[in-house]
mmCIF file of C-alpha atoms and ligand atoms in Angstrom:
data_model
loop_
_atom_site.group_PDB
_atom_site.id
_atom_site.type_symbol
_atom_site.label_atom_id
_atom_site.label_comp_id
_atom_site.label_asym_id
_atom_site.label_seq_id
_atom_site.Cartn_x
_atom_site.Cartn_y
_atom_site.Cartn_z
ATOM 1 C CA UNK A 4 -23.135 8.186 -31.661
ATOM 2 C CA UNK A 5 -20.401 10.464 -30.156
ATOM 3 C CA UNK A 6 -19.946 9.852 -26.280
ATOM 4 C CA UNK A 7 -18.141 12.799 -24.756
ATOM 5 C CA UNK A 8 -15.892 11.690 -21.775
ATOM 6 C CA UNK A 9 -14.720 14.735 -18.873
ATOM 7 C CA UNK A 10 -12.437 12.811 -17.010
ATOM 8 C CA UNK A 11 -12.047 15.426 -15.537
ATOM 9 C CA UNK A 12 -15.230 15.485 -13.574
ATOM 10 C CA UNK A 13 -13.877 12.919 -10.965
ATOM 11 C CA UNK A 14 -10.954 14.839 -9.919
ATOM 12 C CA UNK A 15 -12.906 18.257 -9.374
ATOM 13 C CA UNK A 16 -12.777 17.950 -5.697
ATOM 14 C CA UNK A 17 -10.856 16.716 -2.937
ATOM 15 C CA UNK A 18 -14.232 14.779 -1.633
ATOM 16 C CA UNK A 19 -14.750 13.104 -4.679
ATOM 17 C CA UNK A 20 -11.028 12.729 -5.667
ATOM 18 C CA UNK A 21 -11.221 10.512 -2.138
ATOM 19 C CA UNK A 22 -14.286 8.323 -3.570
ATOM 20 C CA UNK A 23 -12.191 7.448 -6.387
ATOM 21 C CA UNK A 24 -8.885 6.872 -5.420
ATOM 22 C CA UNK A 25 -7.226 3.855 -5.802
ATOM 23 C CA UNK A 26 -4.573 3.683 -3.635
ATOM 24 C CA UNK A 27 -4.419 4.431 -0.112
ATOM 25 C CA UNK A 28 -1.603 4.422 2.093
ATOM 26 C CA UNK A 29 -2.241 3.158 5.744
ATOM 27 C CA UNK A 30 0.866 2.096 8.597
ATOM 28 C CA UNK A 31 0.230 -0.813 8.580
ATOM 29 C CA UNK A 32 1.576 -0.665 5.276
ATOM 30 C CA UNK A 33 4.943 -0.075 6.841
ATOM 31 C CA UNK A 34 7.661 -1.812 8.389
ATOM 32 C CA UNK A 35 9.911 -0.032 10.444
ATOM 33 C CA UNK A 36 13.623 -0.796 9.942
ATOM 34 C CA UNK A 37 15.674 0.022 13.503
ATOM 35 C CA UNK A 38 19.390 0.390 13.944
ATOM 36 C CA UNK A 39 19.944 -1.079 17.245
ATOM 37 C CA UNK A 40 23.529 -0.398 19.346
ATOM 38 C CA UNK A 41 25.000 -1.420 22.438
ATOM 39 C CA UNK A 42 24.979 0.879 25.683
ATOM 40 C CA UNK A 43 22.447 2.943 27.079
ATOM 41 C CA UNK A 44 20.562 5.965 26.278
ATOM 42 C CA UNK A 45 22.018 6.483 23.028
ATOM 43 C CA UNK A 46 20.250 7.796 20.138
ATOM 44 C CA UNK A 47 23.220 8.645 17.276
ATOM 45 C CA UNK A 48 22.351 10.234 14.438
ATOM 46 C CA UNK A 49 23.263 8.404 11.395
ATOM 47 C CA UNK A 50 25.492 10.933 8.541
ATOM 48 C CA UNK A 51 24.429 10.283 5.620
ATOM 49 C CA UNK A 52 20.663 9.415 6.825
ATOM 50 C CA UNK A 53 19.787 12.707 8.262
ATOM 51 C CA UNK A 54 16.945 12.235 11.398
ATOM 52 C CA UNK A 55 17.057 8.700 11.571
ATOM 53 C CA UNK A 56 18.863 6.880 14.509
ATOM 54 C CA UNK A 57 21.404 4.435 16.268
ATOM 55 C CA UNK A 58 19.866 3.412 19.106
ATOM 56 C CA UNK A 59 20.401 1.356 22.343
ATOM 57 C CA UNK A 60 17.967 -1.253 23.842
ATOM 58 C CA UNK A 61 16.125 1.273 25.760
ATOM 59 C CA UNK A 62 15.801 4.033 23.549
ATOM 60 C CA UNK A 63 14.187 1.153 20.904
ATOM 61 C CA UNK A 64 11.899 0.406 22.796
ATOM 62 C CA UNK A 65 10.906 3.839 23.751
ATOM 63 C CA UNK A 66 10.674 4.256 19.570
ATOM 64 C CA UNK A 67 8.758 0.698 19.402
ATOM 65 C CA UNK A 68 6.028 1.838 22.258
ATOM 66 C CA UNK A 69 5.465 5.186 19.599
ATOM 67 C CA UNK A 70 5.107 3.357 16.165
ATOM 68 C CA UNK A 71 2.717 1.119 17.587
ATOM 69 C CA UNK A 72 0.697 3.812 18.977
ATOM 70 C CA UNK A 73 0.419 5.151 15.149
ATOM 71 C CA UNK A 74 -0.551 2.241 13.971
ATOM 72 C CA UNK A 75 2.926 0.759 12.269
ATOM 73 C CA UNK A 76 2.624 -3.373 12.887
ATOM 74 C CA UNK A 77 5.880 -4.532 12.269
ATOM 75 C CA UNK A 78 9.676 -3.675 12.952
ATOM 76 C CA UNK A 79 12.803 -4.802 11.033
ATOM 77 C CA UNK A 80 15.855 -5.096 13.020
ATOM 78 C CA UNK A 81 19.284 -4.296 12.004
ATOM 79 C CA UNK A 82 22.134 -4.504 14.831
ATOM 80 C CA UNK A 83 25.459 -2.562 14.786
ATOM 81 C CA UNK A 84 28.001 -5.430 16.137
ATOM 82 C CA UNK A 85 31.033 -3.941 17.306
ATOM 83 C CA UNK A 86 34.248 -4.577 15.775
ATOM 84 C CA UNK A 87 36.061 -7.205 18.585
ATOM 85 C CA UNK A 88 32.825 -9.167 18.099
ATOM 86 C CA UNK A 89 33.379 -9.876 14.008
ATOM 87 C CA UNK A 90 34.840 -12.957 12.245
ATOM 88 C CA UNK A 91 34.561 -14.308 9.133
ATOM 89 C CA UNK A 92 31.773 -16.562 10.120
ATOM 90 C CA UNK A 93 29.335 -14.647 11.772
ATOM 91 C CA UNK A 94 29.969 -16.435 14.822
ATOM 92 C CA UNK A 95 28.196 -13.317 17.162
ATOM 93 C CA UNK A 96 25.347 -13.993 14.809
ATOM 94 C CA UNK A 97 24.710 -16.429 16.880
ATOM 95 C CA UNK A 98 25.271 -15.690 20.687
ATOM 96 C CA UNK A 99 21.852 -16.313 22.184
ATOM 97 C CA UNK A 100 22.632 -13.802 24.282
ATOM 98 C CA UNK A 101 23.672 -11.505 21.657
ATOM 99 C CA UNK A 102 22.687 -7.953 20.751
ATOM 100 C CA UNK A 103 20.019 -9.021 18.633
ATOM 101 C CA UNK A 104 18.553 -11.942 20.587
ATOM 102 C CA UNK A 105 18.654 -9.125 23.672
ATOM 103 C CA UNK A 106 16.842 -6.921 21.345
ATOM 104 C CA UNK A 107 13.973 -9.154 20.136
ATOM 105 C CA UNK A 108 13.426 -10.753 23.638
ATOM 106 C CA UNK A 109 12.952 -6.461 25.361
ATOM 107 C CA UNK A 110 11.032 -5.581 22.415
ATOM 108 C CA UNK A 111 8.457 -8.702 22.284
ATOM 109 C CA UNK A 112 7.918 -8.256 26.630
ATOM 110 C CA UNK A 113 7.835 -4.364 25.635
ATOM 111 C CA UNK A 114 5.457 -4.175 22.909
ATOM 112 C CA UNK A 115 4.334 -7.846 22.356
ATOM 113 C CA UNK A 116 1.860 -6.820 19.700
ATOM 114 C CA UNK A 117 4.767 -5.878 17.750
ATOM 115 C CA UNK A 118 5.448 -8.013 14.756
ATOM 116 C CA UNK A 119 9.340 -8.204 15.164
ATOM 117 C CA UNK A 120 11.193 -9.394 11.899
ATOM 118 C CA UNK A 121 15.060 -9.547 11.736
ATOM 119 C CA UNK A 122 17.709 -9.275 9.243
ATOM 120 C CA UNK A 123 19.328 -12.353 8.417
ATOM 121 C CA UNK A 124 22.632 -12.184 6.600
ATOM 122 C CA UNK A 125 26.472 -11.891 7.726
ATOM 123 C CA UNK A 126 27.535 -9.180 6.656
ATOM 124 C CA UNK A 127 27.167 -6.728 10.167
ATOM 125 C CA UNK A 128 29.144 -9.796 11.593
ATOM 126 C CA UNK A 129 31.648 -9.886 8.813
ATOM 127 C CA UNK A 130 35.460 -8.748 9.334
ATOM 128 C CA UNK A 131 34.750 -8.395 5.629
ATOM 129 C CA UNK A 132 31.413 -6.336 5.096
ATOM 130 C CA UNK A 133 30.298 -9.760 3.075
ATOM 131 C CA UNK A 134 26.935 -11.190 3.662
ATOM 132 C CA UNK A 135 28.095 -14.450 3.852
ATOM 133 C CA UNK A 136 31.387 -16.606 4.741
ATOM 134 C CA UNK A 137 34.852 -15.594 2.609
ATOM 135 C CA UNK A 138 37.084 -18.178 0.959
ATOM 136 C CA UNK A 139 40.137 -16.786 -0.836
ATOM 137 C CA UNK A 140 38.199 -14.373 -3.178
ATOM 138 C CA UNK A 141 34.709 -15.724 -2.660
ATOM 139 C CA UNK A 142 31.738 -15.393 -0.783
ATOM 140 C CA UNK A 143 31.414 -19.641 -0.379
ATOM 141 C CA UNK A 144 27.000 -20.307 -0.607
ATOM 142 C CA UNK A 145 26.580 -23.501 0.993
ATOM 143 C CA UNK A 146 28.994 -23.136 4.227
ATOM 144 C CA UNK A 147 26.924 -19.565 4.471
ATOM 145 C CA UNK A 148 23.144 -20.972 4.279
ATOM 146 C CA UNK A 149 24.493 -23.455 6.896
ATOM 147 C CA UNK A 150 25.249 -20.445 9.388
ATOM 148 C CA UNK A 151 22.191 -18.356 7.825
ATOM 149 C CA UNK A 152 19.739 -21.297 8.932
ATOM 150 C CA UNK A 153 21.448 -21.645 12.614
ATOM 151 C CA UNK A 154 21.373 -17.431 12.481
ATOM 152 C CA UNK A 155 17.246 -18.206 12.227
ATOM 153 C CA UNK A 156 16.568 -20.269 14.611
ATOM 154 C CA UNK A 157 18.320 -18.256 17.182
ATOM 155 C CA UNK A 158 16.152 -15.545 16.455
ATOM 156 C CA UNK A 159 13.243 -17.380 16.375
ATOM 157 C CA UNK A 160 14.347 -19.003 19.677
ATOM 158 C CA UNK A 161 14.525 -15.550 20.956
ATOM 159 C CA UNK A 162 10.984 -14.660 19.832
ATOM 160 C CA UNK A 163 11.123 -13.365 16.509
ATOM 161 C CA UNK A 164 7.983 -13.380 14.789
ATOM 162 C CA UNK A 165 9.589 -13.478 11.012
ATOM 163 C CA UNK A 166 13.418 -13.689 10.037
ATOM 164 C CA UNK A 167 14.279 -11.757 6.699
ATOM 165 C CA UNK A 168 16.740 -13.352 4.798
ATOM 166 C CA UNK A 169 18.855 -10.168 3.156
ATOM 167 C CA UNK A 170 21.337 -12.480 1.886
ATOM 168 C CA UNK A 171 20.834 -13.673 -1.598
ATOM 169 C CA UNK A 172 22.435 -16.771 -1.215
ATOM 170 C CA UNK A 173 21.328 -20.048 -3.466
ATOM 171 C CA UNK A 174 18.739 -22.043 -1.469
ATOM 172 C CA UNK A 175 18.822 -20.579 1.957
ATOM 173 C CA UNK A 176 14.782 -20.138 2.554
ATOM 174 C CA UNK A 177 14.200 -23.893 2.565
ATOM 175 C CA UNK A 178 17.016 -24.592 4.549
ATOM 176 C CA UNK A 179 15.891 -21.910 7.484
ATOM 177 C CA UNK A 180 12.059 -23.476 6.809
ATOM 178 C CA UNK A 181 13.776 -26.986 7.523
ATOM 179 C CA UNK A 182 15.747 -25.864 10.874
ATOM 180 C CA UNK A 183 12.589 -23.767 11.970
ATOM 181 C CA UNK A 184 10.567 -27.185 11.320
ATOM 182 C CA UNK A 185 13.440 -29.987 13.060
ATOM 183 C CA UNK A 186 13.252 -27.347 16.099
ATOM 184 C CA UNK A 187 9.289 -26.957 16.594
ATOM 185 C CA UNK A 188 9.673 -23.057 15.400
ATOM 186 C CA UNK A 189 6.720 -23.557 13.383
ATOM 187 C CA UNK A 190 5.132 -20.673 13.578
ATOM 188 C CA UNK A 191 7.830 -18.214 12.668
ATOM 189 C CA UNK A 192 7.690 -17.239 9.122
ATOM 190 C CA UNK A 193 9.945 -16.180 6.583
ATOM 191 C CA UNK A 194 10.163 -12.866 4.473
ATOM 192 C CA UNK A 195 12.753 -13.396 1.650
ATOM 193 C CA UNK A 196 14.669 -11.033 0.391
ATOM 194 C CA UNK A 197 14.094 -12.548 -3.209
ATOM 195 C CA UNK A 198 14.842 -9.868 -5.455
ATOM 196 C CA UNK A 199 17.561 -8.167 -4.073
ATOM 197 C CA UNK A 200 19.423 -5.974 -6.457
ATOM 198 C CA UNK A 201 23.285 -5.053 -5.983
ATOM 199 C CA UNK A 202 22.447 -1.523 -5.763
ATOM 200 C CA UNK A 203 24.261 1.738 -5.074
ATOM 201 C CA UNK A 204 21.156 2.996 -2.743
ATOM 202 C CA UNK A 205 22.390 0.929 -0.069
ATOM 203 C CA UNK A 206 25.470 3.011 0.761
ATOM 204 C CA UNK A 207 24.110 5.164 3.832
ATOM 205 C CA UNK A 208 22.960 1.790 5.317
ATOM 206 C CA UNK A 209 26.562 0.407 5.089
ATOM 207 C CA UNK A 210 27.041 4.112 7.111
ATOM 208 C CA UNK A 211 24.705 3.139 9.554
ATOM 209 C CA UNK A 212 25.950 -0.584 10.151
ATOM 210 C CA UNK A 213 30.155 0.102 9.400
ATOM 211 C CA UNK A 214 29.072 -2.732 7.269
ATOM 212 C CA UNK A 215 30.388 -1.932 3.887
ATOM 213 C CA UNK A 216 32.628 -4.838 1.958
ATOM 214 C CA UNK A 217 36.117 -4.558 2.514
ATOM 215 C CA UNK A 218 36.726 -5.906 -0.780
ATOM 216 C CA UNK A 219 35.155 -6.245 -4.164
ATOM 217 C CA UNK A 220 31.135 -6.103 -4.269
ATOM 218 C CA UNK A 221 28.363 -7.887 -4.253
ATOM 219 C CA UNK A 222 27.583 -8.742 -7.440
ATOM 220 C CA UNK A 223 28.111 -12.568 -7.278
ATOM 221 C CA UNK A 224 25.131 -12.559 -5.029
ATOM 222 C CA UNK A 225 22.793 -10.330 -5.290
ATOM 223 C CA UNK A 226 21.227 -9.440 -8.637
ATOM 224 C CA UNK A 227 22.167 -7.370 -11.546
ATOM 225 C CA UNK A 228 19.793 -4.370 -11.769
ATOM 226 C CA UNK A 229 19.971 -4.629 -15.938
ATOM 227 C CA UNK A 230 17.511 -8.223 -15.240
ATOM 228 C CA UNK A 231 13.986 -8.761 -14.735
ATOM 229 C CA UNK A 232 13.267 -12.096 -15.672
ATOM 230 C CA UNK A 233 15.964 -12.819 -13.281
ATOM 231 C CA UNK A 234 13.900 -11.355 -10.693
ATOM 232 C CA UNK A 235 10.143 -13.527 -11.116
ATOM 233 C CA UNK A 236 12.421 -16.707 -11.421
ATOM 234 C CA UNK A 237 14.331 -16.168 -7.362
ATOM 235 C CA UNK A 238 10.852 -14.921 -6.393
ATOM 236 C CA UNK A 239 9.348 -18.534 -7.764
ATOM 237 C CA UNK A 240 12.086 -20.314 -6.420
ATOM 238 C CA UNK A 241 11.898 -18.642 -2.930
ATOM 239 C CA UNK A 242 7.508 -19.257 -2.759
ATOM 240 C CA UNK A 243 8.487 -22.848 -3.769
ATOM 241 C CA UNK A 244 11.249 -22.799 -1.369
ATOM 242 C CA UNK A 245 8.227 -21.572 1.640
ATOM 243 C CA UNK A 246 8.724 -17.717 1.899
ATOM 244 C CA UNK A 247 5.613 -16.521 3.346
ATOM 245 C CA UNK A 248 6.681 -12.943 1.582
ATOM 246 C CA UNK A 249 8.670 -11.983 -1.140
ATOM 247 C CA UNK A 250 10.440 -8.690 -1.223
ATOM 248 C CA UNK A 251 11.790 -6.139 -4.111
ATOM 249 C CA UNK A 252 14.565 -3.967 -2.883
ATOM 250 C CA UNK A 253 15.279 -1.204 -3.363
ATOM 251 C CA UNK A 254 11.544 -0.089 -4.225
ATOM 252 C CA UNK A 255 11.341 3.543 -6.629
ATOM 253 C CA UNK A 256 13.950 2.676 -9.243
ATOM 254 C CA UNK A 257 12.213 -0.963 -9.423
ATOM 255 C CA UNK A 258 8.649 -0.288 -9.994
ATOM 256 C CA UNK A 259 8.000 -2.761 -12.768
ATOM 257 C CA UNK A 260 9.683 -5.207 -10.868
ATOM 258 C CA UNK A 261 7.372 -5.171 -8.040
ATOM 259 C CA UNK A 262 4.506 -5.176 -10.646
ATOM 260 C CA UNK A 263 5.364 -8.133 -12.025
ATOM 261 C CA UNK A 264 6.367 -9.770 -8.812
ATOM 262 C CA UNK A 265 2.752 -9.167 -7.941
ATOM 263 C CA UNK A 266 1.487 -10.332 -10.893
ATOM 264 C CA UNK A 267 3.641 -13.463 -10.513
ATOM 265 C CA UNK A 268 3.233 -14.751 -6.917
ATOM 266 C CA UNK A 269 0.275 -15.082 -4.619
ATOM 267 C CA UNK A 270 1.867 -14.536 -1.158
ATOM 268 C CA UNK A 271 2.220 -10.872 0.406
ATOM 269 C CA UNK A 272 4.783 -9.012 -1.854
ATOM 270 C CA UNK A 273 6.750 -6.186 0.487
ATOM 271 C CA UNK A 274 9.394 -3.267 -1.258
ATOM 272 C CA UNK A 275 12.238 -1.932 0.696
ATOM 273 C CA UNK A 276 12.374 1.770 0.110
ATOM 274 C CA UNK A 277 16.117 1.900 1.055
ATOM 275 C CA UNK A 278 18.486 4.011 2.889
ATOM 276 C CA UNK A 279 19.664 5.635 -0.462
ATOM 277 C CA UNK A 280 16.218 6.169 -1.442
ATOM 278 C CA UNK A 281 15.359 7.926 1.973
ATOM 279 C CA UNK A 282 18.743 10.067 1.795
ATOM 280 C CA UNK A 283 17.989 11.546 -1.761
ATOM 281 C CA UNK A 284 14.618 13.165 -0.472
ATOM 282 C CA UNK A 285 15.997 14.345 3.167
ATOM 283 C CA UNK A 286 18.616 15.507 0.987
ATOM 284 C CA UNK A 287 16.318 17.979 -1.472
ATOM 285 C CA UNK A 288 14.517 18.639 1.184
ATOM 286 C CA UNK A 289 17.594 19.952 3.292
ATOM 287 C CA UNK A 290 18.199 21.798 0.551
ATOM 288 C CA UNK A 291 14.240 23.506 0.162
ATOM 289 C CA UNK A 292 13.952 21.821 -3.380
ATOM 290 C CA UNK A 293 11.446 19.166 -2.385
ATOM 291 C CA UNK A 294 8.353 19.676 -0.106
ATOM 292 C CA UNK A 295 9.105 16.321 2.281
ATOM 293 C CA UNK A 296 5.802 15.908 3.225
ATOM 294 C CA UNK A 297 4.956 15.549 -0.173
ATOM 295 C CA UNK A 298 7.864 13.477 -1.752
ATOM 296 C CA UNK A 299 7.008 11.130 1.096
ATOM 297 C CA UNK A 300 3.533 10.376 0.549
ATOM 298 C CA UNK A 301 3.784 10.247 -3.227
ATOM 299 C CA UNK A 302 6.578 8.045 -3.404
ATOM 300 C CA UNK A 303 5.220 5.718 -0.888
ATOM 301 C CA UNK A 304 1.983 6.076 -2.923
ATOM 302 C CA UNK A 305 3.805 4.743 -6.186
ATOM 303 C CA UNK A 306 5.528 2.191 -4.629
ATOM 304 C CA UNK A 307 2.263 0.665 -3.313
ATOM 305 C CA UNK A 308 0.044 1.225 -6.593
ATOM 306 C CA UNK A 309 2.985 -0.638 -7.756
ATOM 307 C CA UNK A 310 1.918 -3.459 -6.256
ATOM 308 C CA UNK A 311 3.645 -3.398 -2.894
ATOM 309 C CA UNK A 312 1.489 -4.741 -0.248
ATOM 310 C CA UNK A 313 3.934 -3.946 2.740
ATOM 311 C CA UNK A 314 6.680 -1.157 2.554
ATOM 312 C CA UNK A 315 9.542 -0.959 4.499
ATOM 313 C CA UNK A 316 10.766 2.769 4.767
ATOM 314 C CA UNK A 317 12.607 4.768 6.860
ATOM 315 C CA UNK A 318 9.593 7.308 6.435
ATOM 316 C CA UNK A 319 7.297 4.948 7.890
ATOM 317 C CA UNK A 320 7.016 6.514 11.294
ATOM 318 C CA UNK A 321 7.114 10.185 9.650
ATOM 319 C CA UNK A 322 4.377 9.149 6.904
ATOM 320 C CA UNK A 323 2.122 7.128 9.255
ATOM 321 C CA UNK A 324 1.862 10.946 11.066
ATOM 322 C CA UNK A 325 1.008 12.431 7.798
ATOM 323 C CA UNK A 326 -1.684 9.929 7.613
ATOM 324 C CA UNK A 327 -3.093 10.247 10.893
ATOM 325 C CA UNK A 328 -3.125 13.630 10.516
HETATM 326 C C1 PBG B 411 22.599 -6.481 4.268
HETATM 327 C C2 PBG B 411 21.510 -5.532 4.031
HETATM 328 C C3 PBG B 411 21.643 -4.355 3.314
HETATM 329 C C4 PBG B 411 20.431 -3.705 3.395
HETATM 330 C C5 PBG B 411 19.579 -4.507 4.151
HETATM 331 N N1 PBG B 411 20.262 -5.637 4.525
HETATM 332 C C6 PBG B 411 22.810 -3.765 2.642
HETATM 333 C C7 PBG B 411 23.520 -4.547 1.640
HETATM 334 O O1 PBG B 411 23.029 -5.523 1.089
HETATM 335 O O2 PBG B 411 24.672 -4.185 1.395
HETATM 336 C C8 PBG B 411 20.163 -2.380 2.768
HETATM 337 C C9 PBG B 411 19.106 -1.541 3.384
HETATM 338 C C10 PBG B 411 19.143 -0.113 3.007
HETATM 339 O O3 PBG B 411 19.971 0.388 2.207
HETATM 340 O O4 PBG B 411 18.292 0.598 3.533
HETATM 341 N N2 PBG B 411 22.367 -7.805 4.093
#
């Protein structure tokens, strides 16, 4: 018997298009990365990532106080260390009264609702741009997971809610779980950066930072965008390890990765839409070739029908408006 089949009979609407679809975006989907600097009441506009700040410690907050009003859970931090302050060994990384630790102890009396996660990784305290400690030609792993682990635990001291290990160094998640544990910081968890690709998307956020190597690349650490087994076996490794979530980064040009980490893993999978990614739709839209609104909400769409269950976007306090309406 023939069956006739009008698919087209659930998208005749927008009401019943809304029954049926299967993906909705909400912010507390998003994470909000912030660029935080030193001084007061300044709110720099980053080049190459058109209306998206460098801010002070009072200007964040300010921004913190607005994204939770729309509904966004969770920030990322990012801090721009200034130059006098680097060294090789990230030794600013761990000032408990540094820039960061300042920032996470104003934001969590400020906002304390606020889930505050942190980048973990050298490479804004780096005379080189590196995300971890130099030797000669090489970026050395097991001096670096050393710092990366004491880098944790000052943040957690400080009242981070979840550090975020950008790093890609071998075997660095259970050596922060193990100094969170020997320092009664259970309760701070762990979102690893676990497949991190060396990607060109990431050069306005080496704008944003100054942060960009001062030699070579970073392809002995972080991954090589041709693999995706690659990918599912540093995700394993980094669950096993006790990541609480994994991340994909960057997110559009790594859908099927983030599929498959979903399919893989069963801990709270998050995609980092990155700088690059944010820059190329400002960009079109600068130029009136892209409707913004649109190109937001669709890509963030995609990347969470992907399989991302947390996104974090420089959109996220422009999209969670969208969605509130
Ligand atoms: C550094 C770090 C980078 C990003 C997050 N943490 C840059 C890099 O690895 O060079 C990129 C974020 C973005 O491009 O938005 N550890």
């Amino acid at each position: 018997m023939y069956q006739i089949r009008r698919n087209r009979i659930l998208r005749q609407s927008p009401a019943i298009r809304a029954m049926v679809a299967e993906t909705i975006l909400k912010p507390a989907d998003f994470i909000a990365p912030l660029f935080i600097t030193e001084g007061k009441g300044i709110r720099e506009e980053i080049a190459s990532m058109k209306d998206y700040y460098r801010m002070s410690i009072d200007n964040t907050l300010t921004e913190v106080k607005e994204l939770w009003a729309l509904g966004i859970k969770s920030v990322l931090l990012f801090i721009k260390c200034n130059d006098e302050l680097k060294d090789n060994k990230g030794t600013e990384a761990l000032n408990p009264d540094g820039l960061m630790q300042r920032s996470i102890k104003a934001i969590k009396d400020a906002c304390p609702g606020m889930v505050v996660m942190t980048d973990v990784a050298l490479d804004p305290f780096s005379i080189y741009g590196h995300d971890g400690i130099v030797e000669g030609n090489e970026i050395v792993n097991d001096p670096t997971v050393e710092v990366l682990a004491l880098m944790s635990l000052s943040h957690a001291i400080a009242g981070a809610d979840i550090v975020a290990p950008s790093d890609m160094m071998d075997g660095r998640i259970i050596a922060i779980r193990e100094a969170l544990e020997e320092n009664s910081m259970s309760r701070t968890g762990i979102m690893a950066y676990s497949a991190k690709y060396a990607s060109c998307f990431y050069g306005p956020f080496r704008d944003a930072l100054d942060s960009a190597p001062g030699f070579g690349d970073k392809k002995t650490y972080q991954m090589d965008y041709a693999n995706r087994r690659e990918a599912i076996k540093e995700t394993l490794m980094d669950v096993d390890e006790g990541a609480d979530i994994v991340m994909v980064k960057p997110a559009m040009a790594y859908l099927d990765i983030i599929r498959e980490v979903r399919d893989s893993v069963e801990v709270p999978v998050s995609a980092y839409h990155v700088s690059g990614e944010y820059a190329m739709i400002k960009a079109a839209a600068q130029m009136g070739w892209l409707d913004e609104n649109k190109a937001v909400i669709e890509s963030l769409t995609s990347i969470k029908r992907a399989g991302a269950d947390l996104i974090a976007t420089y959109y996220a306090k422009h999209a969670a408006k969208l969605i509130n309406g």
